[in-house]
Amino acid sequence: MKLYQYAQRKTDSMLYQPYHFNTILSQTGDVKINYISLAPYDYAPQTEATIPKLLLVVGGEGWVGNSEDRIGVNSGEAVFWKAGEYVEFGSANGMTCISIEGFEISPDTWLQALHKGTASS
């Protein structure tokens, strides 16, 4: 598991109005994209990632890891799991995420790595 930050990195303007953007992925091949909304005290139970998975936290805050070793995640942060790693995440207050799965996902190209701690997979 690896943590990233994807909050605004680039600023451009269109007709004098600034806007912010950040490339998340440049992908070839098949991808699966899911919208995930966790209610307070909800969680996604531990499963093994069969293909690489990138979880973008777009609202709220929560945790990734497992019941013994959790790392807090906030809006604007992302988590990447390689195939074979165990995936578990949840939230005490509610969290909204976008999940992107695909064989050729490589977030190191576009996202800034975060160093918050370690969680065992």
GROMACS .gro file of C-alpha atoms in nm:
model
  121
    1MET     CA    1   0.000   0.000   0.000
    2LYS     CA    2   0.124   0.347  -0.086
    3LEU     CA    3  -0.027   0.688  -0.006
    4TYR     CA    4  -0.047   0.988  -0.242
    5GLN     CA    5  -0.172   1.344  -0.249
    6TYR     CA    6  -0.373   1.455  -0.551
    7ALA     CA    7  -0.501   1.797  -0.442
    8GLN     CA    8  -0.463   2.079  -0.693
    9ARG     CA    9  -0.116   2.110  -0.841
   10LYS     CA   10  -0.165   2.309  -1.158
   11THR     CA   11  -0.346   2.634  -1.221
   12ASP     CA   12  -0.460   2.767  -1.556
   13SER     CA   13  -0.706   3.031  -1.654
   14MET     CA   14  -0.983   3.031  -1.906
   15LEU     CA   15  -1.138   3.368  -1.984
   16TYR     CA   16  -0.965   3.520  -1.679
   17GLN     CA   17  -1.116   3.270  -1.435
   18PRO     CA   18  -0.853   3.048  -1.270
   19TYR     CA   19  -0.920   2.680  -1.232
   20HIS     CA   20  -0.717   2.405  -1.071
   21PHE     CA   21  -0.652   2.057  -1.201
   22ASN     CA   22  -0.432   1.759  -1.145
   23THR     CA   23  -0.385   1.462  -1.373
   24ILE     CA   24  -0.470   1.146  -1.180
   25LEU     CA   25  -0.390   0.881  -1.440
   26SER     CA   26  -0.306   0.846  -1.804
   27GLN     CA   27  -0.434   0.498  -1.872
   28THR     CA   28  -0.429   0.250  -2.155
   29GLY     CA   29  -0.625  -0.072  -2.138
   30ASP     CA   30  -0.937  -0.156  -1.941
   31VAL     CA   31  -1.020   0.025  -1.617
   32LYS     CA   32  -1.308  -0.003  -1.373
   33ILE     CA   33  -1.421   0.312  -1.190
   34ASN     CA   34  -1.652   0.298  -0.888
   35TYR     CA   35  -1.815   0.565  -0.670
   36ILE     CA   36  -1.808   0.470  -0.300
   37SER     CA   37  -2.002   0.648  -0.025
   38LEU     CA   38  -1.941   0.528   0.331
   39ALA     CA   39  -2.186   0.626   0.604
   40PRO     CA   40  -2.050   0.709   0.950
   41TYR     CA   41  -1.899   0.399   1.115
   42ASP     CA   42  -1.913   0.211   0.784
   43TYR     CA   43  -1.624   0.022   0.630
   44ALA     CA   44  -1.526  -0.198   0.337
   45PRO     CA   45  -1.416  -0.531   0.487
   46GLN     CA   46  -1.075  -0.673   0.408
   47THR     CA   47  -1.037  -0.828   0.062
   48GLU     CA   48  -0.737  -0.914  -0.151
   49ALA     CA   49  -0.681  -0.684  -0.447
   50THR     CA   50  -0.690  -0.903  -0.758
   51ILE     CA   51  -0.566  -0.613  -0.975
   52PRO     CA   52  -0.404  -0.278  -0.881
   53LYS     CA   53  -0.648  -0.037  -0.712
   54LEU     CA   54  -0.631   0.340  -0.657
   55LEU     CA   55  -0.873   0.489  -0.402
   56LEU     CA   56  -0.922   0.868  -0.424
   57VAL     CA   57  -1.077   1.028  -0.114
   58VAL     CA   58  -1.295   1.310  -0.251
   59GLY     CA   59  -1.496   1.395   0.060
   60GLY     CA   60  -1.480   1.340   0.433
   61GLU     CA   61  -1.209   1.143   0.607
   62GLY     CA   62  -1.142   0.789   0.713
   63TRP     CA   63  -0.878   0.521   0.748
   64VAL     CA   64  -0.702   0.249   0.551
   65GLY     CA   65  -0.525  -0.057   0.682
   66ASN     CA   66  -0.682  -0.302   0.924
   67SER     CA   67  -0.816  -0.309   1.279
   68GLU     CA   68  -0.465  -0.335   1.428
   69ASP     CA   69  -0.280  -0.089   1.203
   70ARG     CA   70  -0.472   0.207   1.055
   71ILE     CA   71  -0.359   0.520   0.873
   72GLY     CA   72  -0.588   0.824   0.853
   73VAL     CA   73  -0.679   0.954   0.507
   74ASN     CA   74  -0.844   1.284   0.413
   75SER     CA   75  -1.004   1.448   0.112
   76GLY     CA   76  -0.736   1.513  -0.150
   77GLU     CA   77  -0.539   1.199  -0.066
   78ALA     CA   78  -0.522   0.866  -0.245
   79VAL     CA   79  -0.421   0.511  -0.160
   80PHE     CA   80  -0.274   0.260  -0.404
   81TRP     CA   81  -0.273  -0.117  -0.355
   82LYS     CA   82  -0.083  -0.357  -0.580
   83ALA     CA   83  -0.241  -0.686  -0.683
   84GLY     CA   84  -0.213  -0.933  -0.396
   85GLU     CA   85  -0.222  -0.670  -0.119
   86TYR     CA   86  -0.508  -0.664   0.129
   87VAL     CA   87  -0.755  -0.374   0.100
   88GLU     CA   88  -0.962  -0.246   0.392
   89PHE     CA   89  -1.092   0.106   0.458
   90GLY     CA   90  -1.361   0.281   0.658
   91SER     CA   91  -1.474   0.599   0.829
   92ALA     CA   92  -1.609   0.717   1.164
   93ASN     CA   93  -1.770   1.030   1.013
   94GLY     CA   94  -1.846   0.930   0.653
   95MET     CA   95  -1.624   0.933   0.344
   96THR     CA   96  -1.677   0.960  -0.031
   97CYS     CA   97  -1.428   0.795  -0.267
   98ILE     CA   98  -1.362   0.709  -0.628
   99SER     CA   99  -1.202   0.368  -0.685
  100ILE     CA  100  -1.002   0.306  -1.004
  101GLU     CA  101  -0.890  -0.048  -1.087
  102GLY     CA  102  -0.676  -0.157  -1.380
  103PHE     CA  103  -0.378  -0.373  -1.466
  104GLU     CA  104  -0.161  -0.084  -1.587
  105ILE     CA  105  -0.233   0.177  -1.318
  106SER     CA  106   0.086   0.363  -1.224
  107PRO     CA  107   0.013   0.659  -0.994
  108ASP     CA  108   0.384   0.733  -0.937
  109THR     CA  109   0.386   0.912  -1.273
  110TRP     CA  110   0.123   1.171  -1.178
  111LEU     CA  111   0.075   1.184  -0.802
  112GLN     CA  112   0.291   1.309  -0.516
  113ALA     CA  113   0.376   1.038  -0.260
  114LEU     CA  114   0.277   1.093   0.105
  115HIS     CA  115   0.466   0.957   0.405
  116LYS     CA  116   0.222   0.923   0.695
  117GLY     CA  117   0.316   0.592   0.850
  118THR     CA  118   0.288   0.229   0.762
  119ALA     CA  119   0.008  -0.020   0.769
  120SER     CA  120   0.074  -0.388   0.730
  121SER     CA  121  -0.104  -0.554   0.439
   0.00000   0.00000   0.00000
